[in-house]
mmCIF file of C-alpha atoms in Angstrom:
data_model
loop_
_atom_site.group_PDB
_atom_site.id
_atom_site.type_symbol
_atom_site.label_atom_id
_atom_site.label_comp_id
_atom_site.label_asym_id
_atom_site.label_seq_id
_atom_site.Cartn_x
_atom_site.Cartn_y
_atom_site.Cartn_z
ATOM 1 C CA VAL A 733 -12.943 0.561 11.059
ATOM 2 C CA GLN A 734 -13.200 -0.364 7.475
ATOM 3 C CA PHE A 735 -11.167 0.067 4.282
ATOM 4 C CA VAL A 736 -12.389 0.327 0.776
ATOM 5 C CA GLU A 737 -9.827 -1.216 -1.376
ATOM 6 C CA SER A 738 -9.983 -1.320 -5.198
ATOM 7 C CA GLY A 739 -8.078 -1.623 -8.448
ATOM 8 C CA GLY A 740 -6.793 -4.941 -8.450
ATOM 9 C CA GLY A 741 -7.074 -7.587 -11.225
ATOM 10 C CA LEU A 742 -5.267 -9.304 -14.059
ATOM 11 C CA VAL A 743 -2.761 -7.491 -16.030
ATOM 12 C CA GLN A 744 -0.181 -8.495 -18.551
ATOM 13 C CA PRO A 745 3.563 -8.078 -17.819
ATOM 14 C CA GLY A 746 4.543 -4.607 -18.381
ATOM 15 C CA GLY A 747 1.195 -3.243 -17.780
ATOM 16 C CA SER A 748 -0.115 -0.945 -15.083
ATOM 17 C CA LEU A 749 -2.664 -0.938 -12.331
ATOM 18 C CA THR A 750 -3.669 1.476 -9.551
ATOM 19 C CA LEU A 751 -4.829 0.375 -6.100
ATOM 20 C CA SER A 752 -6.910 2.726 -4.006
ATOM 21 C CA CYS A 753 -7.481 2.653 -0.315
ATOM 22 C CA THR A 754 -10.070 4.694 1.467
ATOM 23 C CA PRO A 755 -10.323 4.244 5.377
ATOM 24 C CA SER A 756 -13.661 4.732 7.080
ATOM 25 C CA PHE A 757 -12.149 7.637 9.112
ATOM 26 C CA ALA A 758 -10.069 10.766 8.227
ATOM 27 C CA LEU A 759 -6.238 10.089 7.189
ATOM 28 C CA HIS A 760 -5.015 12.888 9.696
ATOM 29 C CA ASP A 761 -1.490 12.248 10.453
ATOM 30 C CA TYR A 762 -1.554 8.669 10.302
ATOM 31 C CA THR A 763 0.856 6.418 8.196
ATOM 32 C CA ILE A 764 -0.827 4.215 5.503
ATOM 33 C CA GLY A 765 0.789 1.449 3.990
ATOM 34 C CA TRP A 766 0.509 -1.071 1.164
ATOM 35 C CA PHE A 767 1.782 -4.635 2.014
ATOM 36 C CA ARG A 768 1.660 -7.702 -0.152
ATOM 37 C CA GLN A 769 1.757 -11.412 0.239
ATOM 38 C CA ALA A 770 2.419 -13.899 -2.612
ATOM 39 C CA PRO A 771 1.639 -17.559 -2.089
ATOM 40 C CA GLY A 772 4.018 -19.420 0.147
ATOM 41 C CA LYS A 773 5.779 -16.116 1.080
ATOM 42 C CA GLU A 774 5.748 -13.745 4.002
ATOM 43 C CA ARG A 775 3.916 -10.603 4.062
ATOM 44 C CA GLU A 776 6.227 -7.700 2.848
ATOM 45 C CA GLY A 777 5.851 -3.938 2.966
ATOM 46 C CA VAL A 778 5.512 -2.385 -0.603
ATOM 47 C CA SER A 779 5.098 1.304 0.067
ATOM 48 C CA CYS A 780 4.159 3.602 2.934
ATOM 49 C CA ILE A 781 3.037 7.289 3.295
ATOM 50 C CA LYS A 782 2.657 9.678 6.197
ATOM 51 C CA SER A 783 -0.462 11.327 5.454
ATOM 52 C CA ASN A 784 -0.062 14.909 6.790
ATOM 53 C CA TYR A 785 3.580 15.374 5.316
ATOM 54 C CA GLY A 786 3.450 13.115 2.260
ATOM 55 C CA TRP A 787 6.670 11.398 3.387
ATOM 56 C CA THR A 788 6.982 8.036 1.444
ATOM 57 C CA TYR A 789 8.852 4.863 1.428
ATOM 58 C CA LEU A 790 9.225 2.442 -1.405
ATOM 59 C CA ALA A 791 10.616 -1.042 -1.367
ATOM 60 C CA ASP A 792 13.746 -1.425 -3.427
ATOM 61 C CA SER A 793 12.041 -4.098 -5.450
ATOM 62 C CA VAL A 794 9.328 -1.545 -6.664
ATOM 63 C CA LYS A 795 11.213 1.749 -6.467
ATOM 64 C CA ASP A 796 11.418 2.556 -10.040
ATOM 65 C CA ARG A 797 8.142 1.457 -10.884
ATOM 66 C CA PHE A 798 5.647 2.155 -8.163
ATOM 67 C CA THR A 799 4.311 5.393 -6.706
ATOM 68 C CA ILE A 800 2.370 6.106 -3.577
ATOM 69 C CA SER A 801 0.214 9.199 -3.136
ATOM 70 C CA ARG A 802 -2.737 10.398 -1.264
ATOM 71 C CA ASP A 803 -5.623 12.765 -1.912
ATOM 72 C CA ILE A 804 -6.603 14.408 1.301
ATOM 73 C CA ALA A 805 -9.879 15.842 -0.162
ATOM 74 C CA LYS A 806 -11.001 12.121 -1.114
ATOM 75 C CA ASN A 807 -9.358 10.689 2.001
ATOM 76 C CA THR A 808 -7.846 8.043 -0.293
ATOM 77 C CA VAL A 809 -4.218 6.648 -0.725
ATOM 78 C CA TYR A 810 -3.259 5.313 -4.187
ATOM 79 C CA LEU A 811 -0.582 2.874 -5.255
ATOM 80 C CA GLN A 812 0.394 3.436 -8.913
ATOM 81 C CA MET A 813 2.028 0.297 -10.149
ATOM 82 C CA ASN A 814 3.703 0.487 -13.643
ATOM 83 C CA SER A 815 5.930 -1.998 -15.508
ATOM 84 C CA LEU A 816 4.384 -4.807 -13.412
ATOM 85 C CA LYS A 817 6.199 -8.184 -13.340
ATOM 86 C CA PRO A 818 4.925 -11.668 -12.702
ATOM 87 C CA GLU A 819 6.737 -11.496 -9.198
ATOM 88 C CA ASP A 820 4.362 -8.530 -8.324
ATOM 89 C CA THR A 821 1.568 -11.019 -8.379
ATOM 90 C CA ALA A 822 0.313 -11.096 -4.638
ATOM 91 C CA VAL A 823 -2.725 -10.090 -2.533
ATOM 92 C CA TYR A 824 -2.168 -6.423 -1.598
ATOM 93 C CA TYR A 825 -3.330 -5.190 1.638
ATOM 94 C CA CYS A 826 -3.911 -1.557 2.880
ATOM 95 C CA ALA A 827 -3.166 -0.912 6.496
ATOM 96 C CA ILE A 828 -2.879 2.017 8.871
ATOM 97 C CA ASP A 829 -0.671 2.851 11.701
ATOM 98 C CA LEU A 830 -2.378 5.365 14.024
ATOM 99 C CA GLN A 831 0.756 6.220 15.726
ATOM 100 C CA GLY A 832 1.969 7.801 12.460
ATOM 101 C CA GLY A 833 5.387 6.136 12.472
ATOM 102 C CA PRO A 834 8.128 6.770 9.905
ATOM 103 C CA PRO A 835 7.107 5.266 6.585
ATOM 104 C CA GLY A 836 10.459 3.434 6.246
ATOM 105 C CA LEU A 837 10.021 1.784 9.678
ATOM 106 C CA VAL A 838 6.488 0.898 9.451
ATOM 107 C CA ALA A 839 6.953 -0.769 6.156
ATOM 108 C CA THR A 840 9.476 -3.078 7.633
ATOM 109 C CA MET A 841 7.364 -3.872 10.680
ATOM 110 C CA PRO A 842 3.725 -4.864 9.651
ATOM 111 C CA SER A 843 3.085 -5.546 13.424
ATOM 112 C CA LEU A 844 3.016 -1.809 14.017
ATOM 113 C CA MET A 845 0.096 -1.499 11.805
ATOM 114 C CA ASP A 846 -3.273 -1.131 13.718
ATOM 115 C CA TYR A 847 -5.932 -1.876 11.090
ATOM 116 C CA TRP A 848 -5.691 -4.041 7.930
ATOM 117 C CA GLY A 849 -8.033 -4.111 4.804
ATOM 118 C CA LYS A 850 -9.161 -7.488 3.485
ATOM 119 C CA GLY A 851 -6.776 -7.360 0.624
ATOM 120 C CA ILE A 852 -7.106 -7.366 -3.148
ATOM 121 C CA LEU A 853 -5.699 -9.818 -5.569
ATOM 122 C CA VAL A 854 -2.954 -8.510 -8.165
ATOM 123 C CA THR A 855 -2.272 -11.003 -10.954
ATOM 124 C CA VAL A 856 0.500 -10.326 -13.484
ATOM 125 C CA SER A 857 0.493 -12.856 -16.223
ATOM 126 C CA SER A 858 0.390 -13.294 -19.863
#
């Protein structure tokens, strides 16, 4: 199982980035999530989407700024991040729950995820 994660980098506060995650297998009815881990902090769920229905979850800290979506034809999940803040700086990980659990539950329980990407660094700094 492999993930192709892309879109990270350095951006100034207030800027935007779009992260992409393409697994090596079809999305089907799995739940895919983005998690992040900042230095010295625990990994936290940012956003999740149940692939077949499009149900989504966004953490309160990003709710008005981030959007998660999927393109079934491209087998890719996106995390559009706007109005980025320095506190968004972290390594962002794509992960998948093969049981297709509810996005809101899966986001709060990283242990439910079956496979993880290697992570990509997002740095928000002036």
